[in-house]
Short mmCIF file of C-alpha atoms and ligand atoms in Angstrom, two decimals:
data_model
loop_
_atom_site.label_atom_id
_atom_site.label_comp_id
_atom_site.label_asym_id
_atom_site.label_seq_id
_atom_site.Cartn_x
_atom_site.Cartn_y
_atom_site.Cartn_z
CA UNK A 1 67.34 -25.60 37.44
CA UNK A 2 68.46 -28.31 35.03
CA UNK A 3 67.84 -31.11 37.44
CA UNK A 4 64.37 -29.79 38.17
CA UNK A 5 63.57 -30.04 34.53
CA UNK A 6 65.10 -33.40 33.71
CA UNK A 7 62.06 -35.00 32.26
CA UNK A 8 61.06 -38.06 30.35
CA UNK A 9 58.85 -35.94 28.20
CA UNK A 10 58.70 -32.73 26.22
CA UNK A 11 57.11 -31.32 23.06
CA UNK A 12 58.90 -30.57 19.82
CA UNK A 13 58.55 -29.07 16.38
CA UNK A 14 59.85 -30.86 13.25
CA UNK A 15 62.87 -28.51 13.38
CA UNK A 16 64.23 -30.36 16.38
CA UNK A 17 63.64 -33.63 14.53
CA UNK A 18 65.72 -32.42 11.61
CA UNK A 19 68.43 -31.39 14.09
CA UNK A 20 68.56 -35.02 15.26
CA UNK A 21 67.39 -34.31 18.82
CA UNK A 22 66.51 -37.38 20.95
CA UNK A 23 62.96 -38.51 20.34
CA UNK A 24 61.04 -41.68 19.54
CA UNK A 25 60.17 -42.61 15.93
CA UNK A 26 58.91 -39.44 14.23
CA UNK A 27 56.26 -39.09 11.53
CA UNK A 28 56.25 -35.85 9.55
CA UNK A 29 52.46 -35.85 9.30
CA UNK A 30 51.42 -37.16 12.70
CA UNK A 31 54.41 -36.22 14.87
CA UNK A 32 54.48 -38.77 17.69
CA UNK A 33 50.77 -39.55 17.83
CA UNK A 34 51.23 -42.94 16.14
CA UNK A 35 54.16 -43.87 18.39
CA UNK A 36 52.09 -42.97 21.43
CA UNK A 37 49.27 -45.16 20.17
CA UNK A 38 51.55 -48.22 20.07
CA UNK A 39 52.41 -47.61 23.74
CA UNK A 40 48.86 -46.83 24.81
CA UNK A 41 47.59 -50.02 23.11
CA UNK A 42 49.74 -52.14 25.45
CA UNK A 43 48.14 -50.67 28.56
CA UNK A 44 44.74 -50.97 30.22
CA UNK A 45 42.38 -48.48 28.53
CA UNK A 46 42.21 -46.25 31.61
CA UNK A 47 45.93 -46.42 32.59
CA UNK A 48 47.55 -43.12 33.56
CA UNK A 49 49.18 -41.47 30.50
CA UNK A 50 52.43 -41.15 32.46
CA UNK A 51 52.98 -44.91 32.03
CA UNK A 52 53.41 -44.56 28.24
CA UNK A 53 55.86 -41.70 28.68
CA UNK A 54 57.77 -43.62 31.37
CA UNK A 55 57.95 -46.66 29.08
CA UNK A 56 59.30 -44.59 26.16
CA UNK A 57 62.04 -43.32 28.49
CA UNK A 58 62.83 -46.90 29.60
CA UNK A 59 62.95 -48.14 26.01
CA UNK A 60 65.38 -45.65 24.56
CA UNK A 61 66.29 -42.71 26.76
CA UNK A 62 68.24 -43.78 29.86
CA UNK A 63 68.95 -40.15 30.74
CA UNK A 64 65.22 -39.69 30.97
CA UNK A 65 64.91 -36.76 28.58
CA UNK A 66 63.37 -36.81 25.12
CA UNK A 67 61.13 -34.73 22.92
CA UNK A 68 57.61 -35.59 21.94
CA UNK A 69 55.36 -33.89 19.42
CA UNK A 70 51.73 -34.40 20.38
CA UNK A 71 50.30 -31.45 18.45
CA UNK A 72 47.38 -30.55 18.43
CA UNK A 73 46.66 -32.12 21.85
CA UNK A 74 49.56 -30.51 23.64
CA UNK A 75 50.34 -26.93 22.76
CA UNK A 76 53.92 -26.50 21.74
CA UNK A 77 54.83 -24.71 24.81
CA UNK A 78 59.67 -23.80 28.79
CA UNK A 79 61.63 -23.11 31.60
CA UNK A 80 61.21 -20.40 34.16
CA UNK A 81 58.68 -20.31 36.94
CA UNK A 82 56.12 -19.94 34.17
CA UNK A 83 53.49 -22.61 34.04
CA UNK A 84 52.47 -23.90 30.61
CA UNK A 85 49.19 -22.80 29.10
CA UNK A 86 47.93 -26.36 28.93
CA UNK A 87 48.30 -26.59 32.75
CA UNK A 88 46.14 -23.49 33.12
CA UNK A 89 43.53 -25.25 31.00
CA UNK A 90 43.91 -28.42 33.12
CA UNK A 91 43.28 -26.56 36.39
CA UNK A 92 40.54 -24.27 35.14
CA UNK A 93 37.62 -26.63 35.78
CA UNK A 94 38.90 -27.40 39.32
CA UNK A 95 39.81 -23.91 40.40
CA UNK A 96 37.30 -21.96 38.34
CA UNK A 97 39.65 -18.97 37.96
CA UNK A 98 43.03 -17.59 39.02
CA UNK A 99 44.73 -20.00 41.42
CA UNK A 100 48.04 -20.57 43.17
CA UNK A 101 48.94 -23.51 40.94
CA UNK A 102 48.99 -21.64 37.68
CA UNK A 103 49.30 -17.94 38.54
CA UNK A 104 51.96 -15.94 36.73
CA UNK A 105 55.09 -15.19 38.79
CA UNK A 106 54.25 -11.63 39.85
CA UNK A 107 50.74 -12.31 41.08
CA UNK A 108 51.77 -15.70 42.52
CA UNK A 109 54.51 -14.22 44.79
CA UNK A 110 52.21 -12.24 47.03
CA UNK A 111 49.53 -14.93 47.13
CA UNK A 112 52.07 -17.64 48.06
CA UNK A 113 53.25 -15.34 50.86
CA UNK A 114 49.65 -15.04 52.00
CA UNK A 115 49.13 -18.82 52.02
CA UNK A 116 52.49 -19.81 53.59
CA UNK A 117 51.60 -19.12 57.28
CA UNK A 118 48.58 -21.42 57.05
CA UNK A 119 50.81 -24.27 55.91
CA UNK A 120 53.87 -23.59 58.10
CA UNK A 121 55.21 -26.40 60.29
CA UNK A 122 54.42 -24.36 63.39
CA UNK A 123 50.79 -24.06 62.36
CA UNK A 124 50.46 -27.69 61.23
CA UNK A 125 51.51 -28.88 64.70
CA UNK A 126 48.61 -26.85 66.08
CA UNK A 127 46.24 -28.51 63.63
CA UNK A 128 47.22 -32.04 64.76
CA UNK A 129 44.30 -32.48 67.22
CA UNK A 130 41.90 -31.73 64.35
CA UNK A 131 43.77 -34.14 62.10
CA UNK A 132 43.39 -36.79 64.80
CA UNK A 133 39.69 -36.05 65.09
CA UNK A 134 39.16 -36.56 61.36
CA UNK A 135 41.40 -39.65 61.27
CA UNK A 136 39.21 -41.18 64.01
CA UNK A 137 36.26 -40.88 61.61
CA UNK A 138 38.29 -42.82 59.03
CA UNK A 139 39.05 -45.44 61.65
CA UNK A 140 35.31 -45.75 62.37
CA UNK A 141 34.67 -46.24 58.66
CA UNK A 142 37.17 -49.11 58.56
CA UNK A 143 35.48 -50.63 61.61
CA UNK A 144 32.11 -50.49 59.83
CA UNK A 145 33.46 -52.23 56.73
CA UNK A 146 35.21 -54.84 58.86
CA UNK A 147 32.02 -55.56 60.75
CA UNK A 148 29.84 -55.66 57.62
CA UNK A 149 32.46 -57.82 55.86
CA UNK A 150 31.80 -55.90 52.64
CA UNK A 151 34.21 -54.90 49.88
CA UNK A 152 35.31 -51.30 50.32
CA UNK A 153 36.41 -49.20 47.35
CA UNK A 154 39.24 -47.77 49.38
CA UNK A 155 40.12 -44.98 46.95
CA UNK A 156 36.55 -43.74 46.68
CA UNK A 157 35.90 -43.76 50.44
CA UNK A 158 39.29 -42.10 51.04
CA UNK A 159 38.36 -39.33 48.61
CA UNK A 160 35.22 -38.49 50.60
CA UNK A 161 37.30 -38.58 53.76
CA UNK A 162 39.95 -36.31 52.19
CA UNK A 163 37.25 -33.76 51.50
CA UNK A 164 36.28 -33.83 55.18
CA UNK A 165 39.91 -33.53 56.27
CA UNK A 166 40.53 -30.54 54.01
CA UNK A 167 37.19 -29.02 55.04
CA UNK A 168 38.12 -29.27 58.73
CA UNK A 169 41.69 -27.98 58.35
CA UNK A 170 41.37 -25.40 55.63
CA UNK A 171 37.78 -24.17 55.83
CA UNK A 172 37.10 -25.02 59.47
CA UNK A 173 33.89 -26.70 58.31
CA UNK A 174 32.52 -30.01 59.44
CA UNK A 175 31.54 -31.31 55.99
CA UNK A 176 30.69 -34.98 56.64
CA UNK A 177 30.64 -34.97 52.84
CA UNK A 178 29.43 -38.45 52.01
CA UNK A 179 26.44 -38.29 54.32
CA UNK A 180 25.42 -34.67 53.73
CA UNK A 181 26.45 -34.57 50.06
CA UNK A 182 28.03 -31.14 50.55
CA UNK A 183 27.92 -29.36 47.15
CA UNK A 184 31.66 -28.59 47.37
CA UNK A 185 32.63 -32.25 47.82
CA UNK A 186 30.04 -33.63 45.41
CA UNK A 187 31.02 -31.19 42.68
CA UNK A 188 34.77 -31.64 43.17
CA UNK A 189 34.52 -35.43 43.12
CA UNK A 190 32.23 -35.37 40.12
CA UNK A 191 34.61 -32.99 38.41
CA UNK A 192 37.54 -35.36 38.94
CA UNK A 193 35.47 -38.19 37.44
CA UNK A 194 34.93 -36.15 34.28
CA UNK A 195 38.49 -34.83 34.23
CA UNK A 196 40.77 -35.50 31.29
CA UNK A 197 44.53 -35.20 31.05
CA UNK A 198 46.06 -33.43 28.06
CA UNK A 199 47.26 -36.79 26.77
CA UNK A 200 43.68 -37.85 26.03
CA UNK A 201 43.74 -37.62 22.27
CA UNK A 202 40.29 -38.92 21.37
CA UNK A 203 38.26 -35.80 20.35
CA UNK A 204 34.94 -37.65 20.92
CA UNK A 205 35.92 -38.05 24.57
CA UNK A 206 37.50 -34.61 24.93
CA UNK A 207 34.61 -32.63 23.45
CA UNK A 208 31.75 -34.86 24.67
CA UNK A 209 29.00 -32.28 25.41
CA UNK A 210 27.74 -33.84 28.70
CA UNK A 211 31.34 -33.71 29.96
CA UNK A 212 31.72 -30.02 29.11
CA UNK A 213 28.36 -29.25 30.72
CA UNK A 214 29.23 -31.19 33.91
CA UNK A 215 32.53 -29.31 34.21
CA UNK A 216 30.82 -25.97 33.85
CA UNK A 217 28.09 -26.86 36.38
CA UNK A 218 30.54 -28.25 38.93
CA UNK A 219 32.78 -25.18 38.76
CA UNK A 220 29.75 -22.96 39.28
CA UNK A 221 28.64 -24.91 42.37
CA UNK A 222 32.12 -24.97 43.89
CA UNK A 223 32.58 -21.24 43.35
CA UNK A 224 29.24 -20.55 45.00
CA UNK A 225 30.11 -22.68 48.05
CA UNK A 226 33.61 -21.28 48.59
CA UNK A 227 32.36 -17.76 47.89
CA UNK A 228 29.77 -18.13 50.67
CA UNK A 229 32.40 -19.45 53.11
CA UNK A 230 34.69 -16.52 52.37
CA UNK A 231 31.86 -14.00 52.68
CA UNK A 232 30.90 -15.42 56.09
CA UNK A 233 34.43 -15.10 57.40
CA UNK A 234 34.84 -11.67 55.94
CA UNK A 235 31.66 -10.54 57.65
CA UNK A 236 32.95 -11.96 60.92
CA UNK A 237 36.19 -10.07 60.44
CA UNK A 238 34.42 -6.82 59.65
CA UNK A 239 32.23 -7.04 62.74
CA UNK A 240 35.34 -7.55 64.80
CA UNK A 241 34.60 -11.16 65.64
CA UNK A 242 38.19 -11.64 64.72
CA UNK A 243 39.22 -15.05 63.46
CA UNK A 244 42.53 -14.35 65.08
CA UNK A 245 41.43 -14.41 68.69
CA UNK A 246 42.14 -18.03 69.31
CA UNK A 247 45.37 -18.83 67.52
CA UNK A 248 45.21 -22.53 68.23
CA UNK A 249 41.89 -23.07 66.52
CA UNK A 250 42.53 -20.82 63.58
CA UNK A 251 41.93 -22.51 60.25
CA UNK A 252 44.12 -22.22 57.17
CA UNK A 253 41.46 -20.11 55.46
CA UNK A 254 41.36 -17.86 58.54
CA UNK A 255 45.09 -17.24 58.29
CA UNK A 256 44.97 -16.71 54.55
CA UNK A 257 42.10 -14.25 54.87
CA UNK A 258 43.80 -12.42 57.70
CA UNK A 259 47.06 -12.18 55.69
CA UNK A 260 45.16 -10.91 52.67
CA UNK A 261 43.28 -8.30 54.65
CA UNK A 262 46.41 -7.13 56.48
CA UNK A 263 48.22 -6.70 53.19
CA UNK A 264 45.34 -4.64 51.90
CA UNK A 265 44.87 -2.47 54.98
CA UNK A 266 41.95 -4.57 56.26
CA UNK A 267 39.55 -2.77 54.00
CA UNK A 268 39.81 -4.17 50.53
CA UNK A 269 36.83 -6.20 49.36
CA UNK A 270 37.52 -9.83 48.69
CA UNK A 271 38.14 -10.64 45.03
CA UNK A 272 35.14 -12.18 43.29
CA UNK A 273 35.32 -15.81 44.37
CA UNK A 274 38.37 -16.05 44.27
CA UNK A 275 52.09 -55.87 48.26
CA UNK A 276 54.51 -54.90 50.34
CA UNK A 277 55.59 -58.06 52.38
CA UNK A 278 54.25 -58.31 55.90
CA UNK A 279 57.71 -57.47 57.24
CA UNK A 280 57.08 -53.79 56.61
CA UNK A 281 53.74 -53.86 58.37
CA UNK A 282 55.27 -55.64 61.35
CA UNK A 283 58.01 -53.01 61.63
CA UNK A 284 55.48 -50.21 61.25
CA UNK A 285 53.34 -51.62 64.04
CA UNK A 286 56.38 -52.14 66.24
CA UNK A 287 57.34 -48.50 65.79
CA UNK A 288 53.83 -47.43 66.78
CA UNK A 289 54.02 -49.65 69.89
CA UNK A 290 57.33 -48.06 70.86
CA UNK A 291 56.49 -44.42 70.16
CA UNK A 292 52.76 -44.31 70.90
CA UNK A 293 52.42 -46.98 73.58
CA UNK A 294 51.24 -50.60 73.40
CA UNK A 295 47.52 -49.79 73.47
CA UNK A 296 46.41 -48.73 69.95
CA UNK A 297 43.19 -47.20 71.30
CA UNK A 298 45.15 -44.59 73.25
CA UNK A 299 47.21 -43.44 70.22
CA UNK A 300 44.75 -40.63 69.47
CA UNK A 301 45.04 -39.12 72.95
CA UNK A 302 48.84 -39.56 72.99
CA UNK A 303 49.15 -37.60 69.74
CA UNK A 304 46.57 -34.98 70.67
CA UNK A 305 48.18 -34.25 74.02
CA UNK A 306 51.65 -34.03 72.46
CA UNK A 307 51.60 -33.51 68.67
CA UNK A 308 55.42 -33.46 68.65
CA UNK A 309 55.27 -37.25 69.22
CA UNK A 310 54.71 -37.51 65.48
CA UNK A 311 58.29 -36.30 64.94
CA UNK A 312 59.62 -39.39 66.75
CA UNK A 313 58.24 -41.66 64.04
CA UNK A 314 61.03 -42.59 61.62
CA UNK A 315 59.92 -45.80 59.91
CA UNK A 316 56.37 -44.50 59.32
CA UNK A 317 57.40 -41.50 57.15
CA UNK A 318 59.82 -43.83 55.31
CA UNK A 319 56.88 -46.09 54.42
CA UNK A 320 54.88 -43.08 53.22
CA UNK A 321 57.77 -41.75 51.12
CA UNK A 322 58.40 -45.14 49.54
CA UNK A 323 54.73 -45.53 48.64
CA UNK A 324 54.76 -42.07 47.07
CA UNK A 325 57.93 -42.96 45.15
CA UNK A 326 56.33 -45.99 43.54
CA UNK A 327 52.86 -44.53 43.12
CA UNK A 328 53.18 -40.77 42.67
CA UNK A 329 49.97 -38.74 42.62
CA UNK A 330 50.90 -35.77 40.47
CA UNK A 331 53.66 -34.34 38.28
CA UNK A 332 55.23 -31.00 37.42
CA UNK A 333 55.14 -28.93 34.25
CA UNK A 334 56.86 -25.77 33.09
CA UNK A 335 56.68 -23.68 29.99
CA UNK A 336 59.89 -23.79 27.97
CA UNK A 337 61.68 -20.60 26.88
CA UNK A 338 64.22 -19.81 24.22
CA UNK A 339 67.74 -19.73 25.59
CA UNK A 340 67.09 -22.06 28.53
CA UNK A 341 68.29 -25.65 28.13
CA UNK A 342 67.86 -28.77 30.19
CA UNK A 343 71.17 -30.54 30.86
CA UNK A 344 71.17 -34.26 31.57
CA UNK A 345 73.61 -36.17 33.82
CA UNK A 346 76.07 -36.55 30.95
CA UNK A 347 76.05 -32.88 30.03
CA UNK A 348 73.82 -33.22 26.93
CA UNK A 349 71.75 -30.11 26.45
CA UNK A 350 68.12 -29.99 25.42
CA UNK A 351 66.74 -26.65 24.24
CA UNK A 352 63.34 -26.03 25.74
CA UNK A 353 62.10 -23.16 23.53
CA UNK A 354 58.73 -23.85 21.99
CA UNK A 355 58.13 -26.82 24.28
CA UNK A 356 56.28 -27.77 27.40
CA UNK A 357 58.58 -29.52 29.86
CA UNK A 358 56.75 -32.24 31.71
CA UNK A 359 58.41 -33.88 34.71
CA UNK A 360 57.01 -37.40 34.86
CA UNK A 361 57.40 -38.71 38.39
CA UNK A 362 56.53 -42.27 37.41
CA UNK A 363 59.63 -42.24 35.16
CA UNK A 364 62.14 -40.52 37.45
CA UNK A 365 61.10 -42.27 40.64
CA UNK A 366 61.59 -45.73 39.16
CA UNK A 367 64.70 -44.95 37.09
CA UNK A 368 67.39 -47.55 37.95
CA UNK A 369 70.01 -44.87 37.46
CA UNK A 370 68.78 -43.14 40.60
CA UNK A 371 67.17 -45.98 42.53
CA UNK A 372 68.73 -49.38 43.28
CA UNK A 373 66.01 -52.03 43.01
CA UNK A 374 63.71 -49.35 41.59
CA UNK A 375 60.50 -51.40 41.50
CA UNK A 376 60.86 -52.82 45.01
CA UNK A 377 59.13 -51.36 48.02
CA UNK A 378 62.02 -50.75 50.46
CA UNK A 379 61.21 -48.13 53.11
CA UNK A 380 64.61 -48.79 54.71
CA UNK A 381 66.30 -46.87 51.88
CA UNK A 382 64.98 -43.70 53.51
CA UNK A 383 66.85 -44.54 56.73
CA UNK A 384 70.31 -44.97 55.18
CA UNK A 385 73.22 -42.54 55.53
CA UNK A 386 75.00 -40.68 52.72
CA UNK A 387 77.48 -43.04 51.08
CA UNK A 388 75.22 -46.08 51.47
CA UNK A 389 74.40 -47.52 48.00
CA UNK A 390 70.70 -47.33 48.88
CA UNK A 391 70.88 -43.66 49.91
CA UNK A 392 68.27 -41.79 47.82
CA UNK A 393 69.64 -39.62 45.03
CA UNK A 394 69.10 -35.92 45.59
CA UNK A 395 66.10 -34.54 43.66
CA UNK A 396 65.04 -37.96 42.35
CA UNK A 397 62.06 -38.10 44.76
CA UNK A 398 59.70 -35.41 43.62
CA UNK A 399 56.05 -36.10 44.54
CA UNK A 400 55.73 -32.49 45.76
CA UNK A 401 58.29 -31.05 43.32
CA UNK A 402 61.05 -28.61 44.27
CA UNK A 403 61.75 -24.91 44.22
CA UNK A 404 59.53 -21.93 44.99
CA UNK A 405 56.48 -23.46 43.28
CA UNK A 406 56.68 -26.69 45.29
CA UNK A 407 53.54 -28.02 46.96
CA UNK A 408 52.47 -25.68 49.75
CA UNK A 409 50.46 -28.51 51.33
CA UNK A 410 53.24 -31.11 51.65
CA UNK A 411 53.89 -30.68 55.40
CA UNK A 412 50.18 -31.00 56.05
CA UNK A 413 49.93 -34.11 53.86
CA UNK A 414 52.83 -35.83 55.68
CA UNK A 415 51.32 -35.07 59.10
CA UNK A 416 47.90 -36.32 58.03
CA UNK A 417 49.30 -39.57 56.63
CA UNK A 418 51.38 -40.22 59.77
CA UNK A 419 48.30 -39.72 61.96
CA UNK A 420 46.09 -41.93 59.79
CA UNK A 421 48.63 -44.78 59.85
CA UNK A 422 49.18 -44.34 63.58
CA UNK A 423 45.44 -44.66 64.24
CA UNK A 424 44.70 -47.59 61.93
CA UNK A 425 47.72 -49.79 61.15
CA UNK A 426 47.62 -51.76 64.41
CA UNK A 427 43.88 -52.39 64.50
CA UNK A 428 43.13 -53.48 60.93
CA UNK A 429 44.39 -55.72 58.19
CA UNK A 430 43.41 -54.32 54.80
CA UNK A 431 43.75 -56.71 51.87
CA UNK A 432 43.13 -55.94 48.23
CA UNK A 433 40.32 -57.96 46.64
CA UNK A 434 41.13 -57.46 42.96
CA UNK A 435 40.77 -61.21 42.26
CA UNK A 436 37.26 -61.23 43.65
CA UNK A 437 36.49 -57.92 41.90
CA UNK A 438 37.69 -59.27 38.53
CA UNK A 439 35.52 -62.37 38.93
CA UNK A 440 32.51 -60.15 39.58
CA UNK A 441 33.38 -57.67 36.79
CA UNK A 442 35.08 -59.68 34.05
CA UNK A 443 36.52 -57.72 31.11
CA UNK A 444 38.51 -58.46 28.02
CA UNK A 445 41.02 -55.60 28.14
CA UNK A 446 44.45 -55.68 29.79
CA UNK A 447 44.11 -55.17 33.56
CA UNK A 448 47.72 -54.80 34.71
CA UNK A 449 50.71 -52.53 34.06
CA UNK A 450 54.06 -54.30 34.47
CA UNK A 451 52.21 -56.97 36.45
CA UNK A 452 50.71 -54.41 38.84
CA UNK A 453 46.93 -54.74 39.21
CA UNK A 454 46.67 -51.56 41.30
CA UNK A 455 48.07 -49.54 38.39
CA UNK A 456 47.16 -45.86 38.39
CA UNK A 457 44.60 -44.04 36.28
CA UNK A 458 44.11 -40.31 35.99
CA UNK A 459 41.15 -38.58 37.53
CA UNK A 460 42.31 -35.15 38.66
CA UNK A 461 45.33 -36.89 40.22
CA UNK A 462 46.53 -40.48 39.95
CA UNK A 463 44.24 -43.10 41.53
CA UNK A 464 44.53 -46.89 41.98
CA UNK A 465 42.73 -48.96 39.34
CA UNK A 466 39.02 -49.54 39.95
CA UNK A 467 39.34 -47.43 43.11
CA UNK A 468 41.16 -50.26 44.89
CA UNK A 469 38.61 -52.81 46.06
CA UNK A 470 39.65 -54.15 49.47
CA UNK A 471 38.40 -56.09 52.44
CA UNK A 472 39.02 -54.87 55.96
CA UNK A 473 39.61 -57.24 58.88
CA UNK A 474 39.78 -56.44 62.56
CA UNK A 475 42.99 -57.62 64.12
CA UNK A 476 42.61 -59.89 67.09
C1 LIG B 501 49.51 -36.38 48.37
C2 LIG B 501 49.07 -35.14 48.26
C3 LIG B 501 49.67 -34.07 47.37
C4 LIG B 501 50.58 -34.17 46.35
C5 LIG B 501 51.28 -35.43 45.81
C6 LIG B 501 50.81 -32.83 45.84
C7 LIG B 501 51.67 -32.51 44.81
C8 LIG B 501 51.84 -31.24 44.28
C9 LIG B 501 52.69 -30.93 43.14
C10 LIG B 501 53.52 -31.93 42.34
C11 LIG B 501 52.59 -29.60 42.94
C12 LIG B 501 53.23 -28.82 41.78
C13 LIG B 501 54.56 -28.23 42.12
C14 LIG B 501 55.22 -27.66 40.88
O1 LIG B 501 54.59 -27.44 39.86
O2 LIG B 501 56.43 -27.45 40.96
C15 LIG B 501 51.70 -29.05 43.93
C16 LIG B 501 51.39 -27.72 44.06
C17 LIG B 501 50.51 -27.24 44.98
N1 LIG B 501 49.85 -27.94 45.99
FE1 LIG B 501 49.99 -29.94 46.32
N2 LIG B 501 50.02 -31.95 46.56
C18 LIG B 501 49.32 -32.67 47.51
C19 LIG B 501 48.44 -32.17 48.45
C20 LIG B 501 48.15 -30.84 48.62
C21 LIG B 501 47.29 -30.30 49.66
C22 LIG B 501 46.62 -31.13 50.77
C23 LIG B 501 47.22 -28.96 49.45
C24 LIG B 501 46.48 -27.92 50.23
C25 LIG B 501 45.59 -28.14 51.15
C26 LIG B 501 48.05 -28.66 48.28
C27 LIG B 501 48.22 -27.40 47.75
C28 LIG B 501 49.03 -27.10 46.67
C29 LIG B 501 49.17 -25.77 46.10
C30 LIG B 501 48.41 -24.52 46.56
C31 LIG B 501 50.10 -25.85 45.05
C32 LIG B 501 50.58 -24.71 44.16
C33 LIG B 501 51.80 -24.10 44.84
C34 LIG B 501 52.37 -22.89 44.12
O3 LIG B 501 52.41 -22.87 42.89
O4 LIG B 501 52.80 -21.98 44.85
N3 LIG B 501 48.60 -29.81 47.81
N4 LIG B 501 51.26 -30.08 44.75
#
């Protein structure tokens, strides 16, 4: 429990300050707002808030744990499977109502049980042909950009593609989102553009009326779309066109719906809408040659005919894990409770009552205490044996978090990423074009974090700066 909660950030009342608990410079009137401002001012205006927290940890808290008073922007919130209230508020515009991320323990248990079969390893293997099918569309997109020799905003295009991938695997819908402007995809992407993290402390931004209106409208459209999809499947179930007949083609939503209906006797109505060096690339391509055959164009059929082939890839998942270590997408948060303390590596205890415990992945996953050469991209560390100095420290890699509330989609994500790399890495060179982009869009503000131009900003999750402008080249 302690290790799960070791965190470079927390929230505190002045009482903890008077008790001499570890925290940056404290101001009785403004708490830590002024300290935060000094950190934020050294970053690009849109940099992910986690960078400031990570930097505070680096500057004075080697054990990675400290308190921070950001009232009134963070609610003083602790430990237990309970999610903090501010997280509920964060997810509300995306989910539009009760959801697996923020549900209270009792309700969450049965819903997680209902979702688990759809995300089990056994089921994911059966979804691989569909993953391949979608990844081929991504490959075609890269071909188009290579042929047109145009800059691609890789993050933006990948977001549209992600919507299609999720649509195909979870909803069993062929969304083709960018072309058809599916309301679900358009509203979700627009919602992430308007999204704010809790660390946004400017009230003019937070309460900007057009932003509040857009959030409300997007939630309404997403609810309507998903509600319709669920109704259609429910109707099919009721008229005995069972989703279950063909196990292999069953979607995640099919399995979830079936689990829900079974649990409720099949009768209950549905709830109301519910710059790494080229060496890495060379090794990656060599592994694909060895495991998938020398001809890159036959990789799709090799994987589709035997999805288990993906399990023979060793270097590829190491590359993915290392990328996620350096550029994590999300984080974890828990509500603190009286009587439950966080204990750091040296045995110091940190009471969590009246706090929100925020696990900042950017801080932990680059902490030199846990990672030799923390800022270097070294996939080989994932292939070492226990005892090797490079062997990853247990629980220090947490993109999907740990414990019962870990990410239900992580197996799916890893399979998707392996397939996408397998179908593209040998045929394309993708190079960032930030220099060209900055010439075309000059600006006065800082544009790097610790020398990294592709720093992350928050928009629902963490994204690469300026959506990662790139150029795509066909390999000879
Ligand atoms: C790179 C992609 C992803 C990352 C980095 C990620 C990360 C996370 C993290 C950090 C959590 C919170 C765990 C906690 O609070 O302890 C989470 C929860 C969750 N994720 Fe993901 N996720 C990803 C993709 C997905 C996908 C593709 C799906 C589903 C299709 C998904 C579904 C969920 C759900 C439902 C939860 C809540 C689980 C629960 O509370 O029972 N995630 N994810």
